[in-house]
Coordinates of C-alpha atoms in Angstrom, one line a residue:
M37 CA -4.7 -15.8 -15.3
A38 CA -5.1 -15.5 -11.5
R39 CA -8.6 -14.8 -10.2
A40 CA -9.4 -11.6 -8.3
G41 CA -9.5 -11.7 -4.6
L42 CA -12.9 -12.3 -3.2
R43 CA -14.6 -11.0 -0.1
R44 CA -15.9 -13.6 2.4
R45 CA -19.1 -15.3 1.3
T46 CA -22.1 -14.6 3.5
Q47 CA -25.0 -17.0 3.8
P48 CA -28.5 -15.7 3.4
P49 CA -29.5 -14.2 6.8
K50 CA -31.8 -16.2 9.0
P51 CA -35.2 -14.7 10.0
I52 CA -34.8 -12.2 12.8
Y53 CA -35.8 -13.5 16.2
Q54 CA -39.1 -12.1 17.5
S55 CA -40.0 -12.1 21.1
P56 CA -43.1 -14.2 22.0
P57 CA -46.3 -12.2 22.2
P58 CA -47.3 -10.8 25.6
P59 CA -50.0 -12.6 27.6
F60 CA -53.5 -12.0 26.2
D61 CA -54.9 -8.6 27.2
S62 CA -58.3 -7.6 25.9
D63 CA -57.3 -3.9 26.3
S64 CA -54.2 -4.3 24.0
D65 CA -54.6 -3.4 20.4
S66 CA -53.0 -5.1 17.4
D67 CA -50.7 -2.2 16.7
S68 CA -48.4 -3.4 19.5
D69 CA -47.9 -6.8 17.9
Y70 CA -44.7 -7.5 16.1
D71 CA -46.8 -9.0 13.2
N72 CA -47.6 -5.5 12.2
L73 CA -44.0 -4.3 12.2
S74 CA -42.9 -2.3 9.2
C75 CA -39.7 -0.7 8.0
E76 CA -39.2 2.9 9.1
E77 CA -37.6 3.7 5.7
C78 CA -39.8 2.1 3.1
R79 CA -42.9 1.7 5.4
S80 CA -43.4 -1.9 4.2
G81 CA -43.6 -5.0 6.4
D82 CA -42.7 -7.3 3.5
N83 CA -39.6 -9.5 3.5
A84 CA -39.8 -10.1 7.3
S85 CA -36.6 -12.2 7.2
K86 CA -34.7 -9.0 6.4
L87 CA -36.3 -6.8 9.1
L88 CA -34.1 -5.8 11.9
L89 CA -35.4 -4.6 15.3
C90 CA -33.6 -1.8 17.2
D91 CA -32.8 -3.0 20.8
D92 CA -33.3 0.5 22.1
C93 CA -36.5 1.7 20.5
D94 CA -38.0 -1.4 18.8
R95 CA -38.2 0.4 15.5
G96 CA -37.8 -1.9 12.4
Y97 CA -35.6 -1.6 9.4
H98 CA -34.9 -3.7 6.4
I99 CA -31.2 -4.4 6.3
Y100 CA -31.1 -3.1 2.7
C101 CA -32.9 0.1 3.7
L102 CA -30.3 1.1 6.2
K103 CA -27.7 3.7 5.3
P104 CA -25.2 2.2 5.1
I105 CA -26.8 -1.2 4.3
L106 CA -26.0 -4.4 6.2
A107 CA -25.2 -7.6 4.3
K108 CA -27.0 -9.7 6.8
I109 CA -28.7 -9.7 10.2
P110 CA -26.0 -9.0 12.8
K111 CA -25.5 -11.1 15.9
G112 CA -25.9 -9.6 19.3
S113 CA -27.5 -6.2 20.1
W114 CA -28.1 -3.6 17.4
S115 CA -29.1 0.1 17.6
C116 CA -30.9 1.9 14.8
P117 CA -29.4 5.1 13.2
L118 CA -31.7 7.3 15.4
C119 CA -30.3 5.7 18.6
S120 CA -26.7 5.3 17.7
H121 CA -24.2 8.2 17.8
S122 CA -21.9 7.1 14.9
H123 CA -22.7 10.3 13.1
N124 CA -21.2 12.4 15.9
L125 CA -17.6 11.4 15.0
K126 CA -14.7 13.0 16.8
K127 CA -12.1 13.9 14.2
F128 CA -8.5 13.0 14.8
P129 CA -6.5 16.0 15.9
L130 CA -4.7 17.6 12.9
V131 CA -1.4 17.7 14.7
Q132 CA 1.7 16.5 12.9
T133 CA 3.3 14.9 16.0
K134 CA 0.1 12.9 16.9
I135 CA -0.4 11.7 13.3
V136 CA 3.3 10.7 13.1
D137 CA 2.9 8.7 16.3
F138 CA -0.4 7.2 15.2
F139 CA 1.0 5.8 12.0
R140 CA 4.4 5.1 13.4
I141 CA 6.1 7.1 10.7
Q142 CA 9.8 6.5 10.9
K143 CA 11.1 9.8 9.6
P144 CA 8.8 12.8 10.0
S145 CA 9.5 14.2 6.5
I146 CA 6.0 15.5 6.0
E147 CA 7.1 19.1 5.9
V148 CA 10.5 18.5 4.3
E149 CA 10.8 18.8 0.6
K150 CA 12.8 16.1 -1.2
P151 CA 16.1 17.0 -2.9
N152 CA 15.7 17.8 -6.5
S153 CA 17.7 14.8 -7.5
D154 CA 15.2 12.5 -5.7
I155 CA 12.3 14.2 -7.4
R156 CA 13.9 13.8 -10.8
K157 CA 14.7 10.2 -10.1
R158 CA 11.1 9.5 -9.1
K159 CA 9.6 11.3 -12.1
K160 CA 11.9 9.4 -14.4
R161 CA 10.9 6.1 -12.9
S162 CA 7.2 6.9 -13.1
S163 CA 7.5 8.2 -16.7
S164 CA 9.2 5.0 -17.8
L165 CA 6.5 2.9 -16.2
I166 CA 3.7 4.9 -17.8
S167 CA 5.2 4.7 -21.3
S168 CA 5.5 0.9 -21.2
K169 CA 2.4 0.0 -19.3
K170 CA 0.4 -0.9 -22.4
K171 CA 3.1 -3.3 -23.4
S172 CA 4.0 -5.0 -20.1
R173 CA 1.2 -3.9 -17.8
K174 CA 3.6 -2.9 -15.0
L175 CA 2.2 -1.5 -11.8
L176 CA 2.7 2.1 -11.0
P177 CA 3.5 3.6 -7.5
F178 CA 1.1 6.2 -6.2
T179 CA 2.1 9.8 -6.4
P180 CA 1.8 11.6 -3.0
T181 CA 0.0 15.0 -2.8
D182 CA 2.6 17.8 -3.0
D183 CA 1.1 19.9 -0.2
P184 CA 2.3 18.6 3.2
E185 CA -0.7 20.0 5.1
R186 CA -3.0 18.2 2.7
R187 CA -1.2 14.9 3.4
L188 CA -1.8 15.5 7.1
E189 CA -5.5 15.9 6.4
Q190 CA -5.5 12.7 4.4
M191 CA -3.9 10.8 7.3
A192 CA -6.1 12.4 9.8
S193 CA -9.2 11.2 7.9
L194 CA -8.0 7.6 8.0
A195 CA -7.1 7.9 11.7
T196 CA -10.6 9.2 12.4
A197 CA -12.2 6.2 10.7
L198 CA -9.9 3.7 12.4
M199 CA -10.6 5.2 15.8
A200 CA -14.3 5.2 15.2
T201 CA -14.3 1.5 14.3
G202 CA -11.9 0.6 17.1
T203 CA -9.2 -0.6 14.6
E204 CA -5.5 -0.4 15.0
F205 CA -3.5 0.8 12.0
S206 CA -1.4 -1.9 10.3
N207 CA 0.0 -1.9 6.8
E208 CA 1.1 -5.6 6.8
L209 CA -0.6 -9.0 7.1
T210 CA -0.6 -10.0 10.7
Y211 CA -0.4 -13.4 12.2
V212 CA -2.0 -13.8 15.7
T213 CA -1.7 -16.7 18.1
G214 CA -4.8 -18.9 17.7
M215 CA -5.4 -18.0 14.1
A216 CA -3.5 -19.2 11.0
P217 CA 0.3 -19.2 11.3
R218 CA 2.4 -17.5 8.7
S219 CA 3.6 -21.0 7.5
A220 CA 0.0 -21.6 6.3
N221 CA 0.2 -18.7 3.8
R222 CA 1.6 -20.7 0.9
A223 CA 0.7 -19.6 -2.6
A224 CA 1.5 -23.0 -3.9
L225 CA -1.7 -24.3 -2.4
E226 CA -3.9 -22.0 -4.5
K227 CA -6.4 -23.9 -6.5
G228 CA -5.5 -23.5 -10.2
G229 CA -2.3 -21.6 -9.4
M230 CA -1.7 -17.9 -8.5
Q231 CA -0.2 -15.1 -10.5
V232 CA 3.4 -14.5 -9.6
M233 CA 4.3 -10.9 -8.9
S234 CA 7.2 -9.7 -11.1
R235 CA 10.4 -8.4 -9.4
E236 CA 9.7 -4.9 -10.8
D237 CA 6.2 -4.8 -9.5
A238 CA 7.4 -6.1 -6.1
E239 CA 9.9 -3.2 -6.0
T240 CA 7.1 -0.8 -6.8
L241 CA 5.0 -2.2 -3.9
K242 CA 7.9 -1.9 -1.6
S243 CA 8.5 1.7 -2.8
C244 CA 4.9 2.6 -1.9
K245 CA 5.2 1.2 1.6
T246 CA 8.5 3.0 2.1
M247 CA 6.9 6.3 1.1
M248 CA 4.2 5.8 3.6
E249 CA 6.7 5.0 6.3
R250 CA 8.2 8.4 5.6
G251 CA 4.9 10.2 5.7
E252 CA 4.4 10.5 2.0
W253 CA 0.8 9.4 1.9
P254 CA -1.3 8.1 -0.9
P255 CA -3.7 10.8 -2.3
L256 CA -6.8 9.3 -0.6
L257 CA -9.3 10.8 1.7
V258 CA -11.7 8.8 4.0
V259 CA -15.1 10.5 4.3
F260 CA -18.3 9.6 6.1
D261 CA -21.4 9.3 4.0
H262 CA -24.9 8.9 5.4
K263 CA -25.7 6.3 2.8
E264 CA -22.5 4.4 2.5
G265 CA -20.8 4.9 5.9
F266 CA -17.1 5.4 5.7
T267 CA -15.9 5.5 2.1
V268 CA -12.7 6.5 0.3
Q269 CA -12.3 9.1 -2.5
A270 CA -9.4 10.1 -4.7
D271 CA -7.8 13.4 -3.5
R272 CA -6.0 13.9 -6.8
S273 CA -6.1 12.2 -10.2
I274 CA -4.8 8.6 -10.2
K275 CA -3.6 6.8 -13.3
D276 CA -4.6 3.4 -14.5
L277 CA -2.6 0.5 -12.9
T278 CA -1.6 2.6 -9.9
I279 CA -1.2 0.6 -6.6
I280 CA -3.9 1.9 -4.3
T281 CA -3.2 -0.2 -1.2
E282 CA -2.6 -3.7 -0.1
Y283 CA -5.5 -5.4 1.7
V284 CA -4.2 -6.3 5.1
G285 CA -5.4 -7.5 8.5
D286 CA -5.2 -10.6 10.6
V287 CA -4.8 -13.9 8.6
D288 CA -7.1 -16.7 9.6
Y289 CA -8.5 -20.0 8.3
L290 CA -11.8 -19.5 6.3
Q291 CA -13.3 -22.4 8.3
N292 CA -12.9 -20.4 11.5
R293 CA -14.8 -17.4 10.0
E294 CA -17.7 -18.9 8.1
N295 CA -20.2 -17.8 10.8
D296 CA -18.4 -14.5 11.5
D297 CA -20.5 -11.3 11.4
G298 CA -17.7 -9.3 9.7
D299 CA -18.5 -8.1 6.2
S300 CA -15.0 -7.0 5.2
M301 CA -13.1 -10.3 5.1
M302 CA -11.1 -10.9 1.9
T303 CA -10.0 -14.2 0.4
L304 CA -6.3 -14.6 0.7
L305 CA -5.9 -18.2 -0.3
S306 CA -8.5 -20.4 -2.1
A307 CA -7.0 -23.9 -1.7
D308 CA -8.1 -27.2 -3.1
H309 CA -8.7 -28.4 0.4
P310 CA -11.1 -26.1 2.2
S311 CA -9.3 -26.5 5.5
Q312 CA -6.3 -24.7 4.0
S313 CA -8.2 -21.7 2.6
L314 CA -7.3 -18.4 4.3
V315 CA -9.0 -15.0 4.7
V316 CA -7.8 -11.5 5.7
C317 CA -9.8 -10.2 8.7
P318 CA -9.4 -6.3 9.0
D319 CA -11.7 -5.9 12.0
K320 CA -8.8 -5.5 14.6
R321 CA -5.9 -4.3 12.5
S322 CA -6.1 -2.8 9.0
N323 CA -5.3 0.1 6.7
I324 CA -7.5 2.2 4.3
A325 CA -8.5 -0.8 2.3
R326 CA -11.2 -1.6 5.0
F327 CA -13.1 1.6 4.0
I328 CA -13.1 1.1 0.3
N329 CA -16.6 0.1 -0.7
G330 CA -17.9 -2.5 -3.1
I331 CA -20.2 -2.0 -6.1
N332 CA -23.6 -3.4 -6.9
N333 CA -22.4 -5.9 -9.5
Y334 CA -25.9 -7.0 -10.3
T335 CA -26.7 -3.9 -12.4
P336 CA -24.9 -2.2 -15.3
E337 CA -25.0 1.1 -13.4
G338 CA -23.3 -0.4 -10.4
R339 CA -20.6 -2.0 -12.6
K340 CA -19.8 1.3 -14.3
K341 CA -18.7 2.7 -10.9
Q342 CA -16.0 0.2 -10.5
N343 CA -12.6 1.8 -10.8
L344 CA -10.4 -0.7 -8.9
K345 CA -9.6 -4.3 -9.3
C346 CA -8.6 -6.8 -6.6
V347 CA -5.7 -9.0 -7.5
R348 CA -4.1 -11.8 -5.5
Y349 CA -0.4 -12.4 -6.1
D350 CA 2.3 -14.9 -5.2
L351 CA 5.0 -12.7 -3.7
G352 CA 8.0 -14.7 -2.5
G353 CA 5.8 -17.8 -2.1
E354 CA 3.2 -16.0 0.0
C355 CA -0.3 -14.8 -1.0
R356 CA -0.8 -11.1 -1.1
V357 CA -3.9 -9.0 -2.1
L358 CA -3.7 -5.7 -3.9
L359 CA -6.3 -3.1 -4.9
I360 CA -5.2 -1.5 -8.2
A361 CA -6.7 1.2 -10.3
N362 CA -8.3 -0.4 -13.4
R363 CA -8.7 2.9 -15.2
D364 CA -7.8 6.6 -14.8
I365 CA -9.5 8.0 -11.7
R366 CA -10.6 11.6 -11.4
K367 CA -10.0 13.7 -8.3
G368 CA -13.0 13.5 -6.0
E369 CA -14.2 10.2 -7.5
R370 CA -15.1 7.5 -4.9
L371 CA -13.3 4.2 -5.1
Y372 CA -15.2 1.0 -5.7
Y373 CA -14.2 -2.6 -6.5
D374 CA -16.1 -5.8 -7.1
Y375 CA -16.3 -7.8 -3.9
N376 CA -16.9 -11.0 -5.9
G377 CA -14.3 -10.9 -8.7
L378 CA -15.4 -13.6 -11.1
E379 CA -18.1 -15.0 -8.9
H380 CA -21.4 -13.7 -7.5
E381 CA -21.7 -15.2 -4.1
Y382 CA -21.6 -12.1 -2.0
P383 CA -25.0 -10.3 -1.7
T384 CA -24.3 -7.0 -3.3
E385 CA -27.7 -6.4 -4.9
H386 CA -28.6 -3.8 -2.3
F387 CA -25.3 -1.8 -2.5
V388 CA -25.5 1.8 -3.6

């Protein structure tokens, strides 16, 4: 059985750099020393290696007290929540033509109802998959929201998140000069072998992408939460084994990204030889998968929240990563999956 896809492993953060103390001044008091720095949230100065200083106001925060939390001390400059303006997000205009252009929808059928024959055909296909899923565990295509205006709102919510993070929309793995070439993505290199996607499941995945290209969007909504940052919730009920999304972005060698600050990298290929291992990097180009959050897999309460599984497949000889519903999901329920799959190397103990 193939192992679930894993997010990039992060090493324990190094202690935060502290500026040298100012020259001795008999008039200065100890309150100005960094030794007395405490977290603005928990008011504790303990665990100094996890304390982060704002470059604008010099306030301190534990990385796990931040909302959303940080997995490790970031490189470069950092601004605290009080100094940043991420909460003043500009929403993407809810205009059909702009949304169609943003997602490069081939045929603007958002407001066009399908012929009855197409509806019957799709319902028949879905019904047959559902009735046989317990026997063969076939994957299901997502069912778009019926209301065209609501689909526009769903797409606008993703466009808002992508613009706020400076990310270009992409629904495919991308291969960029200077990173791993497409020829490096060979499922045969997977350590222990990789699950081969069946022809029927491959057709279901293709059907999902074709629907999106027509503007028939998955029933997902990206929202901004003050604790979790951008997060994704179901905008209608979703059945077990439904394809939620493929995890996409730029493909690179893991060895090139071991010291990268990004916390959203996904294992694509775990090879016997480390130099051949690949990761998906969604910081430049990505889809809604980037905003689906992980669970705290160190607690029973955290694990109960998991409603997606991450599975890597051999599709035509190439590695692909899918997020799939692992149980029925209610409308309004937020989506979570285990970053670590069968391992516990990613520091999720402070996740919500």
